[in-house]
Coordinates of C-alpha atoms and ligand atoms in Angstrom, one line a residue:
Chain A
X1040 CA -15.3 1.3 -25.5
X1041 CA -12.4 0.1 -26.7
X1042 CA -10.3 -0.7 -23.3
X1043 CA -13.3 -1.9 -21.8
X1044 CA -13.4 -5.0 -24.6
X1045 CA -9.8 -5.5 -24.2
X1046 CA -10.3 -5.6 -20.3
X1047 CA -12.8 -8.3 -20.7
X1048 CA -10.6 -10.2 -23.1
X1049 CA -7.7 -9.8 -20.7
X1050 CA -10.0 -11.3 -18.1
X1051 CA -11.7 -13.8 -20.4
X1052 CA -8.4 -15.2 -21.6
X1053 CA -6.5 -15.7 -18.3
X1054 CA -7.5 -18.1 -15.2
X1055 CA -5.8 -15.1 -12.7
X1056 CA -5.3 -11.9 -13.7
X1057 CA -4.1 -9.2 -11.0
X1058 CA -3.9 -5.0 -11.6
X1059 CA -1.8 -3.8 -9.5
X1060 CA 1.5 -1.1 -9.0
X1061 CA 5.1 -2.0 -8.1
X1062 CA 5.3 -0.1 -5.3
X1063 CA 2.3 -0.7 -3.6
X1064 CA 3.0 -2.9 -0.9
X1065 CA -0.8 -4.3 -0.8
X1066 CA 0.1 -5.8 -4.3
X1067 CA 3.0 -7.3 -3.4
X1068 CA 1.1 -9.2 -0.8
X1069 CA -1.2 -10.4 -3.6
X1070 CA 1.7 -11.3 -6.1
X1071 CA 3.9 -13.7 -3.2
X1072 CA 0.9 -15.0 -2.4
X1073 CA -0.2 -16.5 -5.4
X1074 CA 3.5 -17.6 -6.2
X1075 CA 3.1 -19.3 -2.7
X1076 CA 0.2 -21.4 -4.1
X1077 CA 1.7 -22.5 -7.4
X1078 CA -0.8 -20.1 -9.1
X1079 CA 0.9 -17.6 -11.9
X1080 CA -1.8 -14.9 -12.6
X1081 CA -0.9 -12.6 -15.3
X1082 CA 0.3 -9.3 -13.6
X1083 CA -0.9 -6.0 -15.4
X1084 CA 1.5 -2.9 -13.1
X1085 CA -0.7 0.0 -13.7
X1086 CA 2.1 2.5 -13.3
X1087 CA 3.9 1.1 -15.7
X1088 CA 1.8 2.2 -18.2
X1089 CA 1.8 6.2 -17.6
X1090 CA -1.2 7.6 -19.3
X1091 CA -2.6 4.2 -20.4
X1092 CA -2.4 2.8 -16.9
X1093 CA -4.8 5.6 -15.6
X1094 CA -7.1 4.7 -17.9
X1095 CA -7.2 1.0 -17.0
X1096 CA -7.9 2.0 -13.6
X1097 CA -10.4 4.1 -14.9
X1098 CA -11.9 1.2 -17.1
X1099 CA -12.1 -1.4 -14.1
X1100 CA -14.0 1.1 -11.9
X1101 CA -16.2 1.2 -14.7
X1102 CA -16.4 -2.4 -15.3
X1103 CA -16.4 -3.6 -11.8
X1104 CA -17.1 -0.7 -9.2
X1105 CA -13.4 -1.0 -7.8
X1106 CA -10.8 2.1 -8.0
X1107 CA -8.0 0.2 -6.0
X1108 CA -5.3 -1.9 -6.9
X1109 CA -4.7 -5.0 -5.9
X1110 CA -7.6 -5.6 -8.4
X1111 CA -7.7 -9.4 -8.6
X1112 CA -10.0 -11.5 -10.9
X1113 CA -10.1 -15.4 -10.6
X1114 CA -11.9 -17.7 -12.9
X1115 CA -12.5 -20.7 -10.7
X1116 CA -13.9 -22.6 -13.8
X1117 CA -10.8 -22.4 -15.8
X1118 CA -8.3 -23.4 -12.5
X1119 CA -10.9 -26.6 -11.8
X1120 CA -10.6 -27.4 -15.3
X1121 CA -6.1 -27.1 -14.9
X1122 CA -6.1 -29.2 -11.9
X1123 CA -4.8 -25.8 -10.0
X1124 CA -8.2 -25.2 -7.8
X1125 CA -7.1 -27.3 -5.0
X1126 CA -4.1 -25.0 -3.8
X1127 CA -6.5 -21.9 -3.3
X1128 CA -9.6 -23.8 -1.6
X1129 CA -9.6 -23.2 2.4
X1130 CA -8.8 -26.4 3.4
X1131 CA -5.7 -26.5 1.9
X1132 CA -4.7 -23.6 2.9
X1133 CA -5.7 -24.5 6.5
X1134 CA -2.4 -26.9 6.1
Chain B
X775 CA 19.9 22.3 3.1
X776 CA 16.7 24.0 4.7
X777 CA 14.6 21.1 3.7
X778 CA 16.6 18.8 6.1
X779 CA 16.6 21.2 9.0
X780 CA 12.6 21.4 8.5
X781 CA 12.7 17.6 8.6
X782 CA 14.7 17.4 11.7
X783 CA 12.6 20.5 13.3
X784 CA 9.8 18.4 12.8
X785 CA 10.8 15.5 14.5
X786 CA 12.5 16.8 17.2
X787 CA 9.4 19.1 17.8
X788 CA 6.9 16.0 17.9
X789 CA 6.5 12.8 20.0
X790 CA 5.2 11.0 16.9
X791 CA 5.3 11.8 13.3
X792 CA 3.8 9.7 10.2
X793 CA 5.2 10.6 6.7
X794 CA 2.0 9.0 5.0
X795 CA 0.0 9.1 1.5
X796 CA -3.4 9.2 1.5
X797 CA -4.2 6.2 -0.8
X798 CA -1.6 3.9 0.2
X799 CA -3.1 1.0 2.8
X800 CA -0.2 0.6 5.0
X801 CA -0.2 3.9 6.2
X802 CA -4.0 4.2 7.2
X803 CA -3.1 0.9 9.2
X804 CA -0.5 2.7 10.9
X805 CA -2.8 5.7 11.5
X806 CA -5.5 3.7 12.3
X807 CA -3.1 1.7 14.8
X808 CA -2.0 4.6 16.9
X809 CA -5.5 6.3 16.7
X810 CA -6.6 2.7 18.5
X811 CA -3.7 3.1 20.9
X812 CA -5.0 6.6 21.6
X813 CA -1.8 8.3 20.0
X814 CA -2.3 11.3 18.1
X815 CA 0.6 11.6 15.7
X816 CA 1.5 14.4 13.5
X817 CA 0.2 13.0 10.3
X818 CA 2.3 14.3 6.7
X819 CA 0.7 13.5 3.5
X820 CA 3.2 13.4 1.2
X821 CA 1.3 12.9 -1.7
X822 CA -0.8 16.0 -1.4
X823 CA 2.2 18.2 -1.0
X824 CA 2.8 18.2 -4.9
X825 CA 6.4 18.8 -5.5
X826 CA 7.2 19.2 -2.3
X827 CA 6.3 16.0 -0.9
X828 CA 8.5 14.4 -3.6
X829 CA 11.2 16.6 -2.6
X830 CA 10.4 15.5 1.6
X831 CA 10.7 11.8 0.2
X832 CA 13.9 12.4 -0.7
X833 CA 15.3 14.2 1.8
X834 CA 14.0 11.1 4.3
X835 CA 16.1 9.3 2.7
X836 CA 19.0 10.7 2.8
X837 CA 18.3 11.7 6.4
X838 CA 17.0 8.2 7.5
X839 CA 18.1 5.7 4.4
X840 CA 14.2 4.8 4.3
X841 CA 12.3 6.2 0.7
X842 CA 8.9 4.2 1.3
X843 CA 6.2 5.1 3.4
X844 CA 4.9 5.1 6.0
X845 CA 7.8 6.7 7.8
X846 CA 7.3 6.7 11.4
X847 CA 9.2 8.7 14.4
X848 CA 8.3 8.0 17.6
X849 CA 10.3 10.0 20.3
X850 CA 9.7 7.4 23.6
X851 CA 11.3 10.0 25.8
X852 CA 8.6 12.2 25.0
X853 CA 5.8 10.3 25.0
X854 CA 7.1 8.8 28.3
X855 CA 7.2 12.1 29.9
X856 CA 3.8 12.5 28.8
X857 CA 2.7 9.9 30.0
X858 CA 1.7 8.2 27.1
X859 CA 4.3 5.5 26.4
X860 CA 2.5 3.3 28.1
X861 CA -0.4 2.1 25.5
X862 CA 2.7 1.4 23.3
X863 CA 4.3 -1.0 25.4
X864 CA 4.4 -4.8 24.1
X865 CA 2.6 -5.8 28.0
X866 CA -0.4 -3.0 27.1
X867 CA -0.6 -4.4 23.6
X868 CA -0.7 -8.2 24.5
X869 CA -4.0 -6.8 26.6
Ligands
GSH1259 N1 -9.1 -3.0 1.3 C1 -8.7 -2.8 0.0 C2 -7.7 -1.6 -0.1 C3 -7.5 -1.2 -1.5 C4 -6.8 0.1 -1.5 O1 -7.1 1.1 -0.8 N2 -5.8 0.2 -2.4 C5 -5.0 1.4 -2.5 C6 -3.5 1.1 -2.6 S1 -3.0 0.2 -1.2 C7 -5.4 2.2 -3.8 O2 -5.7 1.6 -4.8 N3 -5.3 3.5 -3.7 C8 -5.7 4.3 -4.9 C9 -4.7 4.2 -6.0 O3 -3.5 3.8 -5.8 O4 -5.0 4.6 -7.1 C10 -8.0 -4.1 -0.5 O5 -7.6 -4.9 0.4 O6 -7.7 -4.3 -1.7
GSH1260 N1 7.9 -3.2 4.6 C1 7.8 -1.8 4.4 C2 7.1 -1.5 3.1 C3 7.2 -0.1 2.7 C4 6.8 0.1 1.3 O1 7.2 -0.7 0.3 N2 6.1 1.2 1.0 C5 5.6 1.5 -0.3 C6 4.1 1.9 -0.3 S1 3.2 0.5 0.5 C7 6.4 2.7 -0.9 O2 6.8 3.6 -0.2 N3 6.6 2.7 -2.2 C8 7.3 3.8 -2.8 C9 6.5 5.0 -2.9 O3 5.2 5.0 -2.6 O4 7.1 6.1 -3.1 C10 6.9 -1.2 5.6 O5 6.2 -2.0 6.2 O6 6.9 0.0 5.8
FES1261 S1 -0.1 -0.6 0.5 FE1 1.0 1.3 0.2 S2 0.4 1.8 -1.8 FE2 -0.7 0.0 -1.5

């Protein structure tokens, strides 16, 4: 379908992409976190987007098997290539 | 209004009460907290109430100043004449 190419493209394009809702406290956990490793994912706030937003989360379920939000996708190739891998490997955040 | 005085019946009628939602994560850690703690709290899901919960969110607020949930009352002289303050005591949770 249509919104499940341009899901793929969203997470093609980006190195960190995260779905997520602006009151859902589990997301903001997500979001401070990656701001606290240098690491700006592109942030998609599914309830934001009314009718379209349902059927994103509809779309990933489809795609991926997961209904919840945070829904977090990380390509680790693309980060290695930037230089910003370090910052989310465990021993740096052992530090 | 009558929605307040329901609010206030309701916690004045109950050692512990959890204004929840059923999909958000913080509350089921709170429910799943006092569960472990052998509390049985009077469990609202505000989200399944329809308009009404809506209506209950806002009248929290202006009752309490808090609009998110979970929204937790715990009445200690209650639960302390139960007998059941104890498990909730910093000492019983360091165990
Ligand atoms: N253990 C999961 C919990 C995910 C979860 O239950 N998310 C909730 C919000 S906190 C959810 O998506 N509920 C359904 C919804 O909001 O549509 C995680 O850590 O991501
Ligand atoms: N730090 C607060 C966070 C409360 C919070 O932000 N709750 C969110 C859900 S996780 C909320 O109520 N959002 C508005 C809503 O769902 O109406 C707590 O621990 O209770
Ligand atoms: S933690 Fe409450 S809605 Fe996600």
């Amino acid at each position: 379908s249509r919104m499940e190419e341009s899901v793929k493209k969203t997470i093609g394009d980006n190195s960190v992409v995260v779905y997520s809702k602006t009151w859902c406290s589990y997301s903001s956990e997500v979001k401070s976190l990656f701001k606290k490793l240098g690491v700006d994912p592109l942030v998609i706030e599914l309830d934001q987007l009314g009718a379209q937003g349902r059927q994103l989360q509809k779309t990933l379920e489809r795609l991926t098997g997961q209904r919840t939000v945070p829904n977090v996708f990380i390509d680790t190739l693309k980060l290695h290539r930037r230089g910003e891998l370090q910052p989310l490997l465990p021993e740096a955040q052992a530090k």
